[in-house]
Amino acid sequence: MEENNNKELFTVTVFSENRVGLLNQISIIFTRRKLNIESLSVSPSSIKGVHKFTITAYADETTIAKLVQQVEKRIDVLKSFYYRDDEIVYQEVALYKVPTAELLNEKNLEAIIRHHNARILEITNEYTVIEKTGHDDETTALFEELKRFDIRQFVRSGRVAVTKSPEEYVTMYIEERARRKEEVERCLNAE
Amino acid sequence: MSEIITGAEALIRSLIAEGVDTIFGYPGGAIIPVFDRLYDYRQQLRHILVRHEQGATHAAQGYARVSGRTGVVIVTSGPAATNVITGLSDAMMDSTPLVVITGQVGSELLGSDAFQETDVIGITQPVTKWSYQIRNVEDLRWAVARAFYIASTGRPGPVVLDFAKNAQVATMEWKGYKKCHFVRTYEPNPDINIADVETVAQMINQAERPLIISGHGVEISGGEKELLNLAEKAQIPVVTTLLGMSTIDSGAKLFKGLVGMHGNVAANVAICRCDLLIAIGMRFDDRVTGDPGHFANQAKIVHIDIDSSEFGKIIKPDATIHGDARKVLALLAGCVAPAQHDEWLADFDRAWQVENEKVIAPELNSTRRITMGIVARHVAEAAGKGAVLVTDVGQNQMMSARYFKYTAPRSIITSGGLGTMGFGLPAAIGAKIGAPERTVCFFTGDGGLQMTVEELGVILQYGIDVKIILLNNNFLGMVRQWQDLFYDRRFSETQLVNPNFVMLANSYGIAAEDVETLDKLDAAIDRMLAHKGAYLLNVNIDPEELVYPMIPAGAPISTILLNKDEKYEN
Ligand SMILES: Cc1ncc(C[n+]2csc(CCOP(=O)(O)OP(=O)(O)O)c2C)c(N)n1
C-alpha cells in the first residue's frame, strides 16, 4: 500500500467532446501515474454537446498539474483543470438502506434525520432508504450513526463540483475556438 | 456529380484525395473488401506487401521520417491489429505521422468475441495520438480526413482507424472529399507569443555561454536553415539529440556533438557548463538527461516545443516558447543581437581532444580488427553527400549514429524513444521507397536483423535498393556490454548461434558477402555501393568491442566513462 504522505485531495475536471472511449483514455492517464481515482462522475455540462468528468484523487500538486496537461493533450478533450477544495463548491450524495424494523425501535430517529439534514426517500415494511447530500465527512458521520441499525446497503456518489471563479473558462475557450475556426475558413477561402 | 459507392471504395478515394501514393499492408478476412477495391486503383496507389504487419508499420515510419509525409498502413483485424502495436508505440514515442487502418469484424458482432475480433481501440488508445472506430459508412470521410489532419499536424503521431466490415461493404453517396483543417479540441499550430520570444532573445543576448540542443522537432518542422541562422548570428554552439543529428551538418563549425548516454563528451560537458540551455523540439528523455536532478543545474533553461505538455514534464524550464520550431527559430534569429562567444566555443576543445585521443582515435585507427566505428565512417565517406542512415537498436545503432556523417536534413532514421529491435530493416525499406534518389545505408546487429528478417522478402519482391551493413558480433551486443560492465561478465542469454547470413540474403536474391578482415573492408564497401540493388555486408565484429563514451543509466551526465579504466575528469 502506498502512503498518502505529501498528498492532498484534488478535484480534476475534464471537458470533452461526447465521444465513445474517452473515459478509458482519461483513466489510463491516471493509471500510468499510479494515481488511484477516489471518485468519478460523468455528466453533460452546461454547454451543449460537451461532457464533464469530475474526478478526485490524492496526489501532490506537481503530479496533478502534469496529469492535467496529459489529459488535455488527448485530442477529444477540450480543457482540463484541477482544484483544491477551497476553490470549488462540491457535493456528494449518499444512500443508506436500513431495515425498517430496526428504525421503528429508535426514539431519536427524527432527531438523527434532522441533525444530519438527511431525508427519507422510501419506506416499506422491510426497508427504509435514507438520503444524505453533503461532503464526504458528513455522509460518513451519518453512516457511523446509522451503523447500529444494521445498514444493509450504502453507496456514495462521485463528487460533483462547480468552481467559485467568476470566469467561465470553458465557455471562453469554446468561443475562442469558434473564432479560430472562422479564421481558418477565411484563410482557406482566400487560397 | 454524385455516385453510390461502398465504404471500401470511399476509403481508397479518400486516401488518393489525401495525396497518398504508397500503402504498406497485408490483407485478411476483415479487410478484403478494401483490398478488392485497391485492385482497381493499382496505378494510383502503390501497395507494398510486407511479410509481417509490424514490418508494415516500421516501413511506413521509415517512409514518413525520410519524406515528412504521412505513412499509411492497411491490415486486417485480430492478430494483424495486435501485430501493429509495436510500430504504433514506436511512432508515438518518436512523433511519426502514421495512419493505420485495421479491419474489424462487422459492428453487429462487436463485443461477441467473434473470429479475429480484438478490442483495437482499447488496446491502441494509450499508444496513439487518436483512434476511432468507423462503424457507419457515413462517418468514413470525416474520420479519414480527421485522421490525416491529426497524424500530420502539430506534434505528429500515429492514428488508428478501426474499420468495421459492415461499413466497408455498405454503400454511400460519394460527393467528393473534403480535407480537415480544424478540430475544435485541438490546436496544432499555436500562435507564437512574441513576448516569450523577446524574453528568450534577451536571455540569449545576456548569456555568456549559451548552448542549443536541437531535437527531432527541428527536423519535423523543417527548421534546419533557421537553426543555423540563429546559431551563426549569435555564435551559439549546437549539440543534438540522437533524432536531431541531421538537423545540422556534421561538418558545421558550430556543431559540437551528440548528447546523451553515448553522446560526445564535449556535448555532455557543455550541458554542465553552459549558462543558458536552449532546448528545441526535444523532450529530455532519460537517455539524454541521465539523473535529471543533476542536469544543467547551473544554467537557465529555455524549452521550445510544439507540445506544451512537455514543459516541465522532466526538467523545469525558466522560459518557454510554445510553437513550431522552425517559426520560433526564425523569430528568434530576427530578435537576437549578433554576438561572439570565442572563449566559450574554445571551451569545447579540451573535451573533444580527450574524446579524440581516448575514444575516437583508438576506434578509427585500429589496424588489427574491424571496429564498428571504422565501418560506419568508411561507409559514410564512400556513400557521400545525402546518404540516409537507418539503424536498428543496440551497439550498431550507437556506433553508426556516432561515426556516420550527416550532410542533409532527414538523414538519420532510428528508433529513439522505444528502442525497438527489428525497426531497422523495414524502416530502411520504407525510407528507400520514400526517397528513391537517396542512398540508404542500414546498419544492424545480428540480433535485431533477425527480429524482422522476413522483410527481406519485400526487397526481393519489389527490388528495393537498400545497403545492409550487418555488424555481426554473434551476440546481443548492447546487453552483453551491460553484462560486461555492470554484471560481472555473466553473459546470461546473449550469445547467438547465427545462420549463414550471406546464404540467407542470396536466397532472397540479394547480393552479399562476408567481410572477415580489415584489409578487405573498403573494397567490399565500394562493391556494395556500386552494386545496383540491395546488398548485404556481413561484417565480422569483435564481441568485446564496447560503445564509449558511456554515461551509466541514471547517473549524472558528468559521470562519463571513456573506457573500462578511465572516467572523464573536468
Ligand atoms: C524488441 C526488443 N527486445 C529487446 C531489446 C533489448 N535490447 C536492446 S539492445 C539489445 C541487443 C541487440 O543486439 P544486436 O541486434 O545483435 O545488436 P548489437 O548491440 O550487437 O549491435 C537488446 C536485446 C530491445 N531493445 N528491443
Coordinates of C-alpha atoms in Angstrom, one line a residue, chain B residues 171-463:
Chain B
T171 CA -22.9 2.0 -49.7
M172 CA -22.9 5.7 -49.6
E173 CA -23.3 8.7 -51.8
W174 CA -19.9 10.0 -52.8
K175 CA -19.9 13.7 -53.1
G176 CA -16.1 14.2 -53.2
Y177 CA -13.6 14.6 -50.4
K178 CA -13.0 17.4 -48.0
K179 CA -9.8 17.7 -46.1
C180 CA -10.0 18.6 -42.5
H181 CA -8.4 21.9 -41.4
F182 CA -9.8 22.4 -38.0
V183 CA -10.7 20.3 -34.9
R184 CA -12.2 22.3 -32.1
T185 CA -10.4 20.5 -29.3
Y186 CA -7.0 20.5 -30.9
E187 CA -4.7 23.3 -32.0
P188 CA -1.6 22.1 -33.9
N189 CA -0.4 25.5 -34.9
P190 CA -0.5 27.8 -31.9
D191 CA 0.2 31.5 -32.3
I192 CA 3.6 32.2 -31.0
N193 CA 3.7 34.6 -28.2
I194 CA 6.0 37.4 -29.3
A195 CA 6.7 38.5 -25.7
D196 CA 8.0 35.0 -25.0
V197 CA 10.3 35.2 -28.0
E198 CA 11.6 38.6 -26.8
T199 CA 12.2 37.3 -23.3
V200 CA 14.2 34.4 -24.7
A201 CA 16.1 36.7 -27.1
Q202 CA 17.1 38.8 -24.1
M203 CA 18.2 35.8 -22.3
I204 CA 20.4 34.8 -25.3
N205 CA 21.8 38.3 -25.6
Q206 CA 22.8 38.3 -21.9
A207 CA 24.2 34.8 -21.9
E208 CA 27.9 34.2 -21.9
R209 CA 27.8 30.5 -22.5
P210 CA 24.6 29.7 -24.5
L211 CA 24.0 26.2 -25.8
I212 CA 21.4 24.9 -28.2
I213 CA 20.2 21.3 -28.0
S214 CA 18.5 20.6 -31.3
G215 CA 16.0 17.7 -31.4
H216 CA 13.7 15.9 -33.7
G217 CA 11.2 18.8 -33.6
V218 CA 13.6 20.9 -35.6
E219 CA 13.6 18.2 -38.3
I220 CA 9.9 17.7 -38.2
S221 CA 9.3 21.4 -38.7
G222 CA 11.9 21.7 -41.4
G223 CA 13.8 24.2 -39.4
E224 CA 17.4 23.3 -40.2
K225 CA 18.2 26.5 -42.0
E226 CA 16.6 28.7 -39.3
L227 CA 18.6 26.8 -36.7
L228 CA 21.8 27.5 -38.5
N229 CA 20.9 31.2 -39.0
L230 CA 20.2 31.6 -35.3
A231 CA 23.3 29.7 -34.2
E232 CA 25.6 31.6 -36.6
K233 CA 24.2 35.1 -35.8
A234 CA 24.7 34.8 -32.1
Q235 CA 27.6 32.3 -32.3
I236 CA 25.8 29.7 -30.3
P237 CA 27.2 26.2 -30.3
V238 CA 24.8 23.4 -31.2
V239 CA 24.5 19.9 -29.8
T240 CA 21.8 17.5 -30.9
T241 CA 19.8 14.6 -29.6
L242 CA 20.0 11.3 -31.4
L243 CA 17.0 12.0 -33.5
G244 CA 18.2 15.5 -34.2
M245 CA 21.6 14.6 -35.5
S246 CA 20.9 15.5 -39.1
T247 CA 19.4 18.9 -38.2
I248 CA 22.8 20.4 -38.6
D249 CA 25.6 19.4 -41.0
S250 CA 28.2 17.3 -39.1
G251 CA 30.9 19.5 -40.6
A252 CA 29.4 22.8 -39.4
K253 CA 31.7 24.8 -37.2
L254 CA 29.2 25.3 -34.5
F255 CA 28.2 21.7 -34.3
K256 CA 29.6 20.3 -31.1
G257 CA 28.3 16.8 -30.9
L258 CA 25.7 14.4 -29.8
V259 CA 24.3 14.5 -26.2
G260 CA 23.2 11.6 -24.1
M261 CA 24.3 8.2 -22.8
H262 CA 26.7 7.5 -25.7
G263 CA 27.0 11.1 -26.8
N264 CA 30.1 13.1 -27.2
V265 CA 32.0 14.1 -24.1
A266 CA 32.1 17.8 -25.1
A267 CA 28.4 17.9 -25.7
N268 CA 27.5 16.4 -22.3
V269 CA 30.1 18.5 -20.6
A270 CA 28.8 21.6 -22.2
I271 CA 25.4 20.9 -20.7
C272 CA 27.1 21.1 -17.3
R273 CA 29.0 24.3 -18.1
C274 CA 26.6 26.5 -20.2
D275 CA 24.8 29.3 -18.5
L276 CA 21.8 29.2 -20.9
L277 CA 20.5 25.9 -22.3
I278 CA 18.1 26.4 -25.3
A279 CA 16.3 23.1 -25.9
I280 CA 14.4 23.0 -29.2
G281 CA 12.0 20.2 -30.2
M282 CA 13.2 17.7 -27.7
R283 CA 11.7 16.2 -24.6
F284 CA 14.5 15.5 -22.1
D285 CA 14.4 11.7 -22.5
D286 CA 16.3 10.0 -19.6
R287 CA 18.8 8.7 -22.1
V288 CA 19.7 12.4 -22.6
T289 CA 19.4 13.7 -19.1
G290 CA 20.8 10.9 -17.0
D291 CA 19.9 11.9 -13.5
P292 CA 17.5 14.8 -14.1
G293 CA 18.3 16.2 -10.7
H294 CA 21.9 16.9 -11.9
F295 CA 21.0 18.1 -15.3
A296 CA 22.2 21.6 -16.2
N297 CA 21.5 22.9 -12.7
Q298 CA 23.9 25.8 -13.2
A299 CA 22.1 27.0 -16.3
K300 CA 18.9 28.9 -17.1
I301 CA 16.8 26.6 -19.3
V302 CA 14.6 27.6 -22.2
H303 CA 12.3 25.0 -23.7
I304 CA 10.8 25.4 -27.1
D305 CA 8.3 22.9 -28.3
I306 CA 5.0 22.5 -30.2
D307 CA 3.7 20.2 -27.4
S308 CA 3.2 22.3 -24.2
S309 CA 2.7 19.2 -22.1
E310 CA 6.4 18.7 -22.4
F311 CA 7.2 21.9 -20.5
G312 CA 8.3 20.9 -17.0
K313 CA 7.5 17.2 -17.5
I314 CA 11.0 16.3 -16.7
I315 CA 13.1 19.5 -16.5
K316 CA 11.7 22.7 -15.1
P317 CA 12.3 25.5 -17.6
D318 CA 13.0 29.1 -16.8
A319 CA 11.3 30.2 -20.0
T320 CA 9.3 28.5 -22.7
I321 CA 8.1 29.2 -26.2
H322 CA 5.2 27.2 -27.4
G323 CA 5.1 26.8 -31.1
D324 CA 6.5 25.3 -34.3
A325 CA 10.3 25.0 -34.0
R326 CA 11.0 26.5 -37.5
K327 CA 8.9 29.5 -36.9
V328 CA 10.2 30.1 -33.4
L329 CA 13.8 29.8 -34.7
A330 CA 13.1 32.3 -37.4
L331 CA 11.6 34.8 -35.0
L332 CA 14.5 34.3 -32.6
A333 CA 17.1 34.8 -35.3
G334 CA 15.4 38.1 -36.1
C335 CA 15.4 39.2 -32.4
V336 CA 18.8 38.3 -31.1
A337 CA 21.8 40.6 -31.3
P338 CA 24.9 39.4 -33.2
A339 CA 27.4 38.1 -30.7
Q340 CA 30.8 36.4 -30.4
H341 CA 31.5 33.7 -27.9
D342 CA 35.0 32.8 -28.8
E343 CA 36.1 31.8 -25.4
W344 CA 33.0 29.6 -24.8
L345 CA 33.4 28.0 -28.2
A346 CA 37.0 27.2 -27.4
D347 CA 35.8 25.6 -24.2
F348 CA 34.7 22.5 -26.1
D349 CA 38.2 21.8 -27.4
R350 CA 39.6 20.1 -24.4
A351 CA 36.8 17.6 -24.1
W352 CA 37.0 16.9 -27.8
Q353 CA 40.7 16.4 -27.5
V354 CA 40.2 13.9 -24.7
E355 CA 37.5 12.0 -26.6
N356 CA 39.5 12.0 -29.8
E357 CA 42.5 10.7 -28.0
K358 CA 40.8 8.2 -25.7
V359 CA 37.8 7.0 -27.7
I360 CA 37.7 8.1 -31.3
A361 CA 41.3 7.5 -32.4
P362 CA 41.5 4.0 -30.9
E363 CA 38.2 3.2 -32.6
L364 CA 39.1 4.6 -36.0
N365 CA 42.8 3.9 -36.1
S366 CA 42.6 0.2 -35.4
T367 CA 44.9 -1.7 -37.6
R368 CA 44.1 -5.1 -36.3
R369 CA 40.4 -5.7 -36.0
I370 CA 37.5 -4.2 -37.8
T371 CA 35.7 -1.8 -35.5
M372 CA 32.1 -0.7 -35.8
G373 CA 33.3 2.9 -35.9
I374 CA 35.6 2.2 -38.9
V375 CA 32.7 0.6 -40.8
A376 CA 30.3 3.4 -40.1
R377 CA 32.8 6.1 -41.0
H378 CA 34.0 4.4 -44.2
V379 CA 30.5 3.7 -45.4
A380 CA 29.6 7.4 -44.7
E381 CA 32.6 8.6 -46.6
A382 CA 32.1 6.3 -49.5
A383 CA 28.3 6.9 -49.7
G384 CA 29.0 10.6 -50.0
K385 CA 26.6 13.5 -49.6
G386 CA 22.9 13.0 -49.0
A387 CA 23.1 9.4 -47.8
V388 CA 20.5 8.3 -45.2
L389 CA 21.5 6.3 -42.2
V390 CA 18.9 3.8 -40.9
T391 CA 19.8 1.8 -37.8
D392 CA 18.5 -1.0 -35.8
V393 CA 18.9 -0.9 -32.0
G394 CA 21.9 -1.7 -29.8
Q395 CA 25.6 -1.1 -30.3
N396 CA 25.2 -1.0 -34.1
Q397 CA 22.8 2.0 -33.6
M398 CA 25.0 4.0 -31.3
M399 CA 28.2 3.3 -33.2
S400 CA 26.7 4.0 -36.7
A401 CA 25.0 7.2 -35.4
R402 CA 28.2 8.4 -33.8
Y403 CA 30.5 7.8 -36.7
F404 CA 28.2 8.5 -39.7
K405 CA 28.3 11.9 -41.3
Y406 CA 25.2 13.9 -41.8
T407 CA 25.1 16.3 -44.8
A408 CA 21.4 16.8 -45.4
P409 CA 18.2 17.1 -43.4
R410 CA 16.2 13.9 -42.6
S411 CA 19.3 11.7 -42.7
I412 CA 19.0 9.6 -39.6
I413 CA 16.2 7.2 -39.1
T414 CA 16.4 5.2 -35.8
S415 CA 14.1 4.1 -33.1
G416 CA 14.9 6.6 -30.3
G417 CA 12.1 6.6 -27.7
L418 CA 11.1 2.9 -27.9
G419 CA 14.4 1.4 -28.9
T420 CA 12.7 -1.2 -31.0
M421 CA 14.9 -4.1 -32.2
G422 CA 13.7 -5.1 -35.6
F423 CA 12.8 -1.5 -36.5
G424 CA 15.7 -1.1 -38.9
L425 CA 15.1 -3.4 -41.9
P426 CA 11.5 -2.4 -42.6
A427 CA 12.3 1.2 -41.8
A428 CA 15.1 1.1 -44.4
I429 CA 12.8 -0.3 -47.0
G430 CA 10.3 2.4 -46.3
A431 CA 13.0 5.1 -46.4
K432 CA 14.2 3.9 -49.8
I433 CA 10.6 4.0 -51.1
G434 CA 10.1 7.5 -49.6
A435 CA 13.4 8.8 -51.0
P436 CA 14.3 6.6 -54.0
E437 CA 17.1 9.0 -55.1
R438 CA 19.0 8.8 -51.9
T439 CA 21.4 6.0 -50.8
V440 CA 20.0 4.2 -47.8
C441 CA 22.7 2.7 -45.5
F442 CA 21.1 0.4 -43.0
F443 CA 23.3 -0.6 -40.0
T444 CA 22.1 -3.5 -37.9
G445 CA 23.1 -6.2 -35.5
D446 CA 22.7 -9.9 -35.8
G447 CA 20.0 -9.9 -33.1
G448 CA 17.9 -7.1 -34.5
L449 CA 18.1 -8.1 -38.1
Q450 CA 16.6 -11.4 -37.2
M451 CA 13.6 -9.8 -35.5
T452 CA 12.2 -8.7 -38.8
V453 CA 14.3 -10.6 -41.2
E454 CA 11.3 -11.8 -43.0
E455 CA 11.1 -8.4 -44.7
L456 CA 14.0 -9.4 -47.0
G457 CA 11.1 -10.8 -49.0
V458 CA 9.9 -7.2 -49.7
I459 CA 13.4 -6.4 -51.0
L460 CA 13.1 -9.4 -53.3
Q461 CA 9.6 -8.8 -54.4
Y462 CA 10.0 -5.1 -55.2
G463 CA 13.7 -4.8 -55.9

